[in-house]
Amino acid sequence: MGMPLELNTMIVTKGREKRVEKNLFVLEKEGLRLYPIEIPIDVRKTMDGDSSGTALIKKVEWQNNRTTITYQLISLNSTN
Amino acid sequence: MGMPLELNTMIVTKGREKRVEKNLFVLEKEGLRLYPIEIPIDVRKTMDGDSSGTALIKKVEWQNNRTTITYQLISLNSTN
Amino acid sequence: MGMPLELNTMIVTKGREKRVEKNLFVLEKEGLRLYPIEIPIDVRKTMDGDSSGTALIKKVEWQNNRTTITYQLISLNSTN
Amino acid sequence: MGMPLELNTMIVTKGREKRVEKNLFVLEKEGLRLYPIEIPIDVRKTMDGDSSGTALIKKVEWQNNRTTITYQLISLNSTN
């Protein structure tokens, strides 16, 4: 009767993000995931990769055991 | 730097729910609220009132410090 | 990098609770589980069984991927 | 009927941590706080200060509207 969820402290895109406009992206992930909203968090392409930037999550949607986040990239790491 | 949220174990409508179709309703609440999804929970009009039925939450959205839930009423209490 | 946790809206004892004193019990469960604290919740012996009473969780501990809750039974269902 | 909690993505000590042994510390905070466990997180003295190191939270306890975390410092920033 419990509801599995996953606490996430960074955004791991795996290159699946979609640009909505300028620096606003949408990313859909499997499962129900809890993210901090409006708090700067790391964006990475892979879990073990380097940080590619910092983002603010603006919106989180949970449905059909999937999580869709909309995030605003607020800084990009120059190494990328 | 923390993100306040509220764990909710029932739906308190305060009469503000909007019917989308037959037994599907949308309700918007202040703040970020964590609800169990796809698990039967009590629906009440007021926090201290009697249960008016049981619902399954199908969708949760967090944005602008507001939570919007879409829920399906699966049973109604006869006293209502 | 995510941390799996499970949102729980009732206490399922599976008969493994230990009485600490009068109506105070300790129960250890696998995994990290999020429970409402100081809010009346159902106590059941099995997930699909009848409610055996209502409790207030007083303390939650997370360690080594296990959750230990201390709860106070505030009412017992007469059918038990 | 909701339970307020706060999602925390870093440890802000405000200098109130207590050393238990070598690199193991205990910190008590107001309110119920959700922290990632066994995931490297930033340790800071103040919310807006520089990172003083990285830690793994080993244990979280919730009781009486207070959160006690036990964390292991796994790296120290040289600037401190």
mmCIF file of C-alpha atoms in Angstrom:
data_model
loop_
_atom_site.group_PDB
_atom_site.id
_atom_site.type_symbol
_atom_site.label_atom_id
_atom_site.label_comp_id
_atom_site.label_asym_id
_atom_site.label_seq_id
_atom_site.Cartn_x
_atom_site.Cartn_y
_atom_site.Cartn_z
ATOM 1 C CA MET A 1 0.000 0.000 0.000
ATOM 2 C CA GLY A 2 3.047 2.244 0.031
ATOM 3 C CA MET A 3 3.881 4.569 -2.837
ATOM 4 C CA PRO A 4 7.470 4.264 -4.042
ATOM 5 C CA LEU A 5 9.134 7.544 -4.831
ATOM 6 C CA GLU A 6 12.697 8.651 -5.307
ATOM 7 C CA LEU A 7 14.315 11.681 -3.749
ATOM 8 C CA ASN A 8 16.470 13.357 -6.398
ATOM 9 C CA THR A 9 19.087 15.987 -5.648
ATOM 10 C CA MET A 10 20.224 16.649 -9.193
ATOM 11 C CA ILE A 11 18.833 16.518 -12.732
ATOM 12 C CA VAL A 12 20.293 13.715 -14.847
ATOM 13 C CA THR A 13 19.160 14.344 -18.400
ATOM 14 C CA LYS A 14 20.650 11.402 -20.315
ATOM 15 C CA GLY A 15 20.272 13.777 -23.248
ATOM 16 C CA ARG A 16 16.484 13.372 -23.231
ATOM 17 C CA GLU A 17 15.573 16.932 -22.312
ATOM 18 C CA LYS A 18 13.476 18.956 -24.755
ATOM 19 C CA ARG A 19 13.945 22.673 -25.169
ATOM 20 C CA VAL A 20 10.689 24.576 -24.761
ATOM 21 C CA GLU A 21 12.169 28.012 -25.173
ATOM 22 C CA LYS A 22 15.512 29.752 -24.664
ATOM 23 C CA ASN A 23 16.725 28.281 -21.395
ATOM 24 C CA LEU A 24 13.612 26.354 -20.423
ATOM 25 C CA PHE A 25 13.604 22.594 -20.758
ATOM 26 C CA VAL A 26 11.200 19.716 -20.161
ATOM 27 C CA LEU A 27 12.383 16.291 -19.078
ATOM 28 C CA GLU A 28 10.319 13.174 -18.495
ATOM 29 C CA LYS A 29 11.570 10.429 -16.182
ATOM 30 C CA GLU A 30 10.319 6.997 -15.140
ATOM 31 C CA GLY A 31 8.759 6.674 -11.706
ATOM 32 C CA LEU A 32 7.613 9.203 -9.143
ATOM 33 C CA ARG A 33 10.498 11.493 -8.263
ATOM 34 C CA LEU A 34 10.725 14.156 -5.636
ATOM 35 C CA TYR A 35 12.858 17.142 -6.689
ATOM 36 C CA PRO A 36 13.588 20.394 -4.922
ATOM 37 C CA ILE A 37 11.696 23.210 -6.662
ATOM 38 C CA GLU A 38 13.065 26.735 -7.166
ATOM 39 C CA ILE A 39 16.360 25.698 -5.529
ATOM 40 C CA PRO A 40 19.558 25.684 -7.638
ATOM 41 C CA ILE A 41 20.502 22.108 -8.501
ATOM 42 C CA ASP A 42 23.112 20.452 -10.636
ATOM 43 C CA VAL A 43 22.328 19.341 -14.172
ATOM 44 C CA ARG A 44 24.299 16.405 -15.516
ATOM 45 C CA LYS A 45 24.095 14.370 -18.678
ATOM 46 C CA THR A 46 24.966 11.169 -16.867
ATOM 47 C CA MET A 47 24.858 10.306 -13.198
ATOM 48 C CA ASP A 48 28.617 10.012 -12.914
ATOM 49 C CA GLY A 49 29.463 12.739 -15.408
ATOM 50 C CA ASP A 50 30.545 16.292 -14.720
ATOM 51 C CA SER A 51 28.022 18.964 -13.962
ATOM 52 C CA SER A 52 26.892 20.665 -17.163
ATOM 53 C CA GLY A 53 25.203 23.541 -15.377
ATOM 54 C CA THR A 54 22.783 24.665 -12.715
ATOM 55 C CA ALA A 55 19.014 24.864 -12.996
ATOM 56 C CA LEU A 56 15.875 25.857 -11.142
ATOM 57 C CA ILE A 57 12.996 23.422 -11.402
ATOM 58 C CA LYS A 58 9.833 25.433 -12.055
ATOM 59 C CA LYS A 59 7.253 22.685 -12.365
ATOM 60 C CA VAL A 60 6.879 19.014 -11.438
ATOM 61 C CA GLU A 61 4.112 16.724 -12.688
ATOM 62 C CA TRP A 62 3.405 13.209 -11.496
ATOM 63 C CA GLN A 63 1.178 10.958 -13.567
ATOM 64 C CA ASN A 64 1.069 7.312 -14.723
ATOM 65 C CA ASN A 65 4.156 6.538 -12.699
ATOM 66 C CA ARG A 66 6.150 9.127 -14.608
ATOM 67 C CA THR A 67 7.596 12.465 -13.527
ATOM 68 C CA THR A 68 7.835 15.441 -15.864
ATOM 69 C CA ILE A 69 9.946 18.386 -14.777
ATOM 70 C CA THR A 70 10.242 21.812 -16.360
ATOM 71 C CA TYR A 71 13.491 23.507 -15.505
ATOM 72 C CA GLN A 72 15.250 26.751 -16.244
ATOM 73 C CA LEU A 73 18.967 26.580 -16.865
ATOM 74 C CA ILE A 74 20.501 29.433 -14.865
ATOM 75 C CA SER A 75 24.178 28.747 -15.549
ATOM 76 C CA LEU A 76 26.224 26.642 -17.909
ATOM 77 C CA ASN A 77 29.612 25.159 -17.112
ATOM 78 C CA SER A 78 32.182 26.388 -19.580
ATOM 79 C CA THR A 79 33.818 22.981 -19.957
ATOM 80 C CA ASN A 80 30.736 21.895 -21.859
ATOM 81 C CA MET B 1 17.616 26.585 1.268
ATOM 82 C CA GLY B 2 15.077 23.968 2.251
ATOM 83 C CA MET B 3 11.849 23.451 0.348
ATOM 84 C CA PRO B 4 8.763 23.366 2.551
ATOM 85 C CA LEU B 5 6.224 20.746 1.613
ATOM 86 C CA GLU B 6 3.302 19.137 3.354
ATOM 87 C CA LEU B 7 2.566 15.446 3.546
ATOM 88 C CA ASN B 8 -1.175 14.958 3.021
ATOM 89 C CA THR B 9 -3.015 11.744 3.794
ATOM 90 C CA MET B 10 -6.477 12.826 2.713
ATOM 91 C CA ILE B 11 -8.092 15.241 0.262
ATOM 92 C CA VAL B 12 -9.786 18.219 1.921
ATOM 93 C CA THR B 13 -11.792 19.952 -0.780
ATOM 94 C CA LYS B 14 -13.328 22.920 1.077
ATOM 95 C CA GLY B 15 -15.838 22.750 -1.759
ATOM 96 C CA ARG B 16 -13.301 24.095 -4.255
ATOM 97 C CA GLU B 17 -13.017 21.017 -6.446
ATOM 98 C CA LYS B 18 -13.993 21.312 -10.092
ATOM 99 C CA ARG B 19 -15.594 18.455 -11.959
ATOM 100 C CA VAL B 20 -13.743 17.622 -15.169
ATOM 101 C CA GLU B 21 -15.919 14.722 -16.165
ATOM 102 C CA LYS B 22 -18.170 12.147 -14.494
ATOM 103 C CA ASN B 23 -16.181 11.202 -11.406
ATOM 104 C CA LEU B 24 -12.969 13.049 -12.172
ATOM 105 C CA PHE B 25 -12.178 16.230 -10.272
ATOM 106 C CA VAL B 26 -9.432 18.836 -10.170
ATOM 107 C CA LEU B 27 -8.476 20.638 -6.989
ATOM 108 C CA GLU B 28 -5.890 23.365 -6.515
ATOM 109 C CA LYS B 29 -4.272 23.942 -3.123
ATOM 110 C CA GLU B 30 -1.773 26.437 -1.723
ATOM 111 C CA GLY B 31 1.766 25.234 -1.184
ATOM 112 C CA LEU B 32 3.639 22.129 -2.271
ATOM 113 C CA ARG B 33 1.805 19.052 -1.071
ATOM 114 C CA LEU B 34 2.831 15.461 -1.226
ATOM 115 C CA TYR B 35 -0.102 13.083 -1.746
ATOM 116 C CA PRO B 36 -0.188 9.338 -2.213
ATOM 117 C CA ILE B 37 -0.962 8.609 -5.870
ATOM 118 C CA GLU B 38 -3.160 5.703 -7.031
ATOM 119 C CA ILE B 39 -3.832 4.730 -3.403
ATOM 120 C CA PRO B 40 -7.397 4.999 -2.013
ATOM 121 C CA ILE B 41 -7.648 8.051 0.240
ATOM 122 C CA ASP B 42 -10.400 9.811 2.090
ATOM 123 C CA VAL B 43 -12.128 12.839 0.606
ATOM 124 C CA ARG B 44 -13.563 15.361 3.045
ATOM 125 C CA LYS B 45 -15.151 18.747 2.628
ATOM 126 C CA THR B 46 -13.534 20.060 5.807
ATOM 127 C CA MET B 47 -10.596 18.777 7.770
ATOM 128 C CA ASP B 48 -12.717 17.827 10.745
ATOM 129 C CA GLY B 49 -15.799 16.793 8.799
ATOM 130 C CA ASP B 50 -16.953 13.305 7.926
ATOM 131 C CA SER B 51 -15.526 11.464 4.984
ATOM 132 C CA SER B 52 -17.565 12.170 1.874
ATOM 133 C CA GLY B 53 -15.984 9.385 -0.148
ATOM 134 C CA THR B 54 -12.835 7.699 -1.336
ATOM 135 C CA ALA B 55 -10.673 8.723 -4.269
ATOM 136 C CA LEU B 56 -7.603 7.781 -6.259
ATOM 137 C CA ILE B 57 -5.286 10.642 -7.112
ATOM 138 C CA LYS B 58 -4.292 10.268 -10.762
ATOM 139 C CA LYS B 59 -2.102 13.333 -11.244
ATOM 140 C CA VAL B 60 -0.209 15.830 -9.096
ATOM 141 C CA GLU B 61 1.310 19.088 -10.367
ATOM 142 C CA TRP B 62 3.590 21.440 -8.461
ATOM 143 C CA GLN B 63 4.115 24.952 -9.765
ATOM 144 C CA ASN B 64 4.349 28.479 -8.353
ATOM 145 C CA ASN B 65 4.034 27.136 -4.832
ATOM 146 C CA ARG B 66 0.668 25.589 -5.643
ATOM 147 C CA THR B 67 -0.394 21.975 -5.951
ATOM 148 C CA THR B 68 -3.032 20.814 -8.415
ATOM 149 C CA ILE B 69 -4.395 17.312 -8.019
ATOM 150 C CA THR B 70 -6.656 15.379 -10.374
ATOM 151 C CA TYR B 71 -8.579 12.675 -8.584
ATOM 152 C CA GLN B 72 -11.121 10.027 -9.409
ATOM 153 C CA LEU B 73 -13.886 9.482 -6.916
ATOM 154 C CA ILE B 74 -14.225 5.716 -6.487
ATOM 155 C CA SER B 75 -16.878 5.623 -3.775
ATOM 156 C CA LEU B 76 -19.320 8.021 -2.183
ATOM 157 C CA ASN B 77 -20.484 7.822 1.400
ATOM 158 C CA SER B 78 -24.253 7.436 1.570
ATOM 159 C CA THR B 79 -24.631 10.010 4.316
ATOM 160 C CA ASN B 80 -23.856 12.653 1.747
ATOM 161 C CA MET C 1 21.986 9.066 -7.320
ATOM 162 C CA GLY C 2 18.372 9.135 -6.224
ATOM 163 C CA MET C 3 17.260 7.855 -2.841
ATOM 164 C CA PRO C 4 14.341 5.412 -2.998
ATOM 165 C CA LEU C 5 11.751 5.922 -0.315
ATOM 166 C CA GLU C 6 8.194 4.807 0.157
ATOM 167 C CA LEU C 7 5.293 6.983 1.199
ATOM 168 C CA ASN C 8 3.210 5.048 3.720
ATOM 169 C CA THR C 9 -0.293 6.026 4.766
ATOM 170 C CA MET C 10 -0.929 3.231 7.254
ATOM 171 C CA ILE C 11 1.050 0.982 9.587
ATOM 172 C CA VAL C 12 1.175 -2.649 8.477
ATOM 173 C CA THR C 13 2.632 -4.612 11.364
ATOM 174 C CA LYS C 14 2.731 -8.183 10.025
ATOM 175 C CA GLY C 15 2.736 -9.029 13.710
ATOM 176 C CA ARG C 16 6.318 -7.822 14.115
ATOM 177 C CA GLU C 17 5.646 -4.904 16.429
ATOM 178 C CA LYS C 18 7.239 -4.934 19.885
ATOM 179 C CA ARG C 19 5.510 -3.465 22.875
ATOM 180 C CA VAL C 20 7.678 -0.938 24.702
ATOM 181 C CA GLU C 21 5.120 -0.001 27.304
ATOM 182 C CA LYS C 22 1.341 0.053 27.693
ATOM 183 C CA ASN C 23 0.164 1.336 24.315
ATOM 184 C CA LEU C 24 3.547 2.226 22.847
ATOM 185 C CA PHE C 25 5.023 -0.009 20.170
ATOM 186 C CA VAL C 26 8.164 -0.170 18.055
ATOM 187 C CA LEU C 27 8.173 -1.581 14.539
ATOM 188 C CA GLU C 28 11.107 -1.992 12.195
ATOM 189 C CA LYS C 29 10.583 -2.147 8.440
ATOM 190 C CA GLU C 30 12.817 -2.665 5.406
ATOM 191 C CA GLY C 31 13.704 0.389 3.343
ATOM 192 C CA LEU C 32 13.300 4.101 3.921
ATOM 193 C CA ARG C 33 9.661 4.883 4.570
ATOM 194 C CA LEU C 34 7.968 8.202 4.944
ATOM 195 C CA TYR C 35 5.116 8.162 7.466
ATOM 196 C CA PRO C 36 2.889 10.954 8.732
ATOM 197 C CA ILE C 37 3.876 11.805 12.307
ATOM 198 C CA GLU C 38 1.418 12.766 15.046
ATOM 199 C CA ILE C 39 -1.492 12.230 12.630
ATOM 200 C CA PRO C 40 -4.004 9.419 13.319
ATOM 201 C CA ILE C 41 -3.338 6.521 10.947
ATOM 202 C CA ASP C 42 -4.707 3.046 10.503
ATOM 203 C CA VAL C 43 -2.909 0.063 11.983
ATOM 204 C CA ARG C 44 -3.344 -3.264 10.194
ATOM 205 C CA LYS C 45 -1.810 -6.663 10.638
ATOM 206 C CA THR C 46 -1.745 -7.287 6.893
ATOM 207 C CA MET C 47 -2.006 -4.896 4.003
ATOM 208 C CA ASP C 48 -5.366 -6.241 2.894
ATOM 209 C CA GLY C 49 -6.677 -7.028 6.359
ATOM 210 C CA ASP C 50 -9.113 -5.060 8.454
ATOM 211 C CA SER C 51 -7.969 -2.127 10.501
ATOM 212 C CA SER C 52 -6.986 -3.245 13.980
ATOM 213 C CA GLY C 53 -6.869 0.258 15.403
ATOM 214 C CA THR C 54 -5.590 3.788 15.070
ATOM 215 C CA ALA C 55 -2.183 5.098 16.106
ATOM 216 C CA LEU C 56 -0.058 8.211 16.314
ATOM 217 C CA ILE C 57 3.513 7.804 15.165
ATOM 218 C CA LYS C 58 5.763 9.537 17.692
ATOM 219 C CA LYS C 59 9.185 8.822 16.271
ATOM 220 C CA VAL C 60 10.714 7.754 12.955
ATOM 221 C CA GLU C 61 14.324 6.631 12.484
ATOM 222 C CA TRP C 62 16.064 5.960 9.185
ATOM 223 C CA GLN C 63 19.313 4.022 9.197
ATOM 224 C CA ASN C 64 20.998 1.296 7.120
ATOM 225 C CA ASN C 65 18.096 1.273 4.709
ATOM 226 C CA ARG C 66 15.694 0.409 7.513
ATOM 227 C CA THR C 67 12.928 2.450 9.116
ATOM 228 C CA THR C 68 12.029 2.131 12.774
ATOM 229 C CA ILE C 69 8.802 3.723 13.956
ATOM 230 C CA THR C 70 7.559 4.196 17.493
ATOM 231 C CA TYR C 71 3.795 4.527 17.647
ATOM 232 C CA GLN C 72 1.140 4.993 20.264
ATOM 233 C CA LEU C 73 -2.066 3.036 19.824
ATOM 234 C CA ILE C 74 -4.908 5.489 20.477
ATOM 235 C CA SER C 75 -7.854 3.243 19.669
ATOM 236 C CA LEU C 76 -8.493 -0.432 19.151
ATOM 237 C CA ASN C 77 -11.157 -1.842 16.868
ATOM 238 C CA SER C 78 -13.534 -4.034 18.844
ATOM 239 C CA THR C 79 -13.613 -6.735 16.174
ATOM 240 C CA ASN C 80 -10.095 -7.639 17.183
ATOM 241 C CA MET D 1 -4.246 17.420 8.849
ATOM 242 C CA GLY D 2 -1.138 17.715 6.747
ATOM 243 C CA MET D 3 2.344 17.219 8.124
ATOM 244 C CA PRO D 4 4.773 20.022 7.292
ATOM 245 C CA LEU D 5 8.218 18.867 6.353
ATOM 246 C CA GLU D 6 11.149 20.458 4.595
ATOM 247 C CA LEU D 7 13.178 18.938 1.800
ATOM 248 C CA ASN D 8 16.849 19.693 2.451
ATOM 249 C CA THR D 9 19.576 19.296 -0.136
ATOM 250 C CA MET D 10 22.512 20.341 2.016
ATOM 251 C CA ILE D 11 23.536 20.340 5.680
ATOM 252 C CA VAL D 12 23.650 23.795 7.242
ATOM 253 C CA THR D 13 25.312 23.405 10.615
ATOM 254 C CA LYS D 14 25.247 26.948 12.029
ATOM 255 C CA GLY D 15 28.120 25.633 14.114
ATOM 256 C CA ARG D 16 25.784 23.470 16.208
ATOM 257 C CA GLU D 17 27.084 20.079 15.159
ATOM 258 C CA LYS D 18 28.535 17.797 17.828
ATOM 259 C CA ARG D 19 31.392 15.481 17.099
ATOM 260 C CA VAL D 20 30.639 11.890 18.084
ATOM 261 C CA GLU D 21 33.888 10.432 16.897
ATOM 262 C CA LYS D 22 36.591 11.203 14.316
ATOM 263 C CA ASN D 23 34.582 12.328 11.301
ATOM 264 C CA LEU D 24 31.114 11.497 12.596
ATOM 265 C CA PHE D 25 28.845 14.336 13.699
ATOM 266 C CA VAL D 26 25.368 14.748 15.128
ATOM 267 C CA LEU D 27 23.208 17.770 14.356
ATOM 268 C CA GLU D 28 19.750 18.577 15.646
ATOM 269 C CA LYS D 29 17.433 20.882 13.714
ATOM 270 C CA GLU D 30 13.958 22.325 14.248
ATOM 271 C CA GLY D 31 11.095 20.768 12.332
ATOM 272 C CA LEU D 32 10.775 17.612 10.283
ATOM 273 C CA ARG D 33 13.359 17.599 7.538
ATOM 274 C CA LEU D 34 13.818 15.209 4.690
ATOM 275 C CA TYR D 35 17.466 14.667 3.751
ATOM 276 C CA PRO D 36 19.043 12.367 1.195
ATOM 277 C CA ILE D 37 20.712 9.489 3.025
ATOM 278 C CA GLU D 38 24.002 7.896 1.937
ATOM 279 C CA ILE D 39 24.295 10.414 -0.913
ATOM 280 C CA PRO D 40 27.164 12.957 -0.884
ATOM 281 C CA ILE D 41 25.823 16.367 0.105
ATOM 282 C CA ASP D 42 27.323 19.756 0.819
ATOM 283 C CA VAL D 43 28.053 20.845 4.380
ATOM 284 C CA ARG D 44 27.946 24.572 5.098
ATOM 285 C CA LYS D 45 28.189 26.629 8.230
ATOM 286 C CA THR D 46 25.630 29.142 6.975
ATOM 287 C CA MET D 47 23.079 28.877 4.212
ATOM 288 C CA ASP D 48 24.803 31.435 2.052
ATOM 289 C CA GLY D 49 28.349 30.551 3.052
ATOM 290 C CA ASP D 50 30.887 28.504 1.132
ATOM 291 C CA SER D 51 30.819 24.747 1.269
ATOM 292 C CA SER D 52 32.991 23.502 4.110
ATOM 293 C CA GLY D 53 32.983 19.907 2.926
ATOM 294 C CA THR D 54 30.971 16.925 1.780
ATOM 295 C CA ALA D 55 29.168 14.413 3.969
ATOM 296 C CA LEU D 56 27.108 11.247 3.907
ATOM 297 C CA ILE D 57 24.098 11.236 6.184
ATOM 298 C CA LYS D 58 24.005 7.876 7.955
ATOM 299 C CA LYS D 59 20.980 8.276 10.181
ATOM 300 C CA VAL D 60 17.910 10.526 10.414
ATOM 301 C CA GLU D 61 15.556 10.690 13.408
ATOM 302 C CA TRP D 62 12.245 12.535 13.584
ATOM 303 C CA GLN D 63 10.680 13.187 16.972
ATOM 304 C CA ASN D 64 8.865 16.026 18.741
ATOM 305 C CA ASN D 65 9.003 18.127 15.611
ATOM 306 C CA ARG D 66 12.789 17.964 15.582
ATOM 307 C CA THR D 67 15.181 16.225 13.203
ATOM 308 C CA THR D 68 18.473 14.723 14.335
ATOM 309 C CA ILE D 69 20.957 13.699 11.672
ATOM 310 C CA THR D 70 24.153 11.748 12.063
ATOM 311 C CA TYR D 71 26.595 12.407 9.267
ATOM 312 C CA GLN D 72 30.043 11.338 8.232
ATOM 313 C CA LEU D 73 32.315 14.001 6.793
ATOM 314 C CA ILE D 74 33.937 12.461 3.710
ATOM 315 C CA SER D 75 35.868 15.477 2.473
ATOM 316 C CA LEU D 76 36.892 18.864 3.774
ATOM 317 C CA ASN D 77 37.361 21.938 1.639
ATOM 318 C CA SER D 78 40.894 23.261 1.997
ATOM 319 C CA THR D 79 39.773 26.873 2.167
ATOM 320 C CA ASN D 80 38.437 26.169 5.623
#
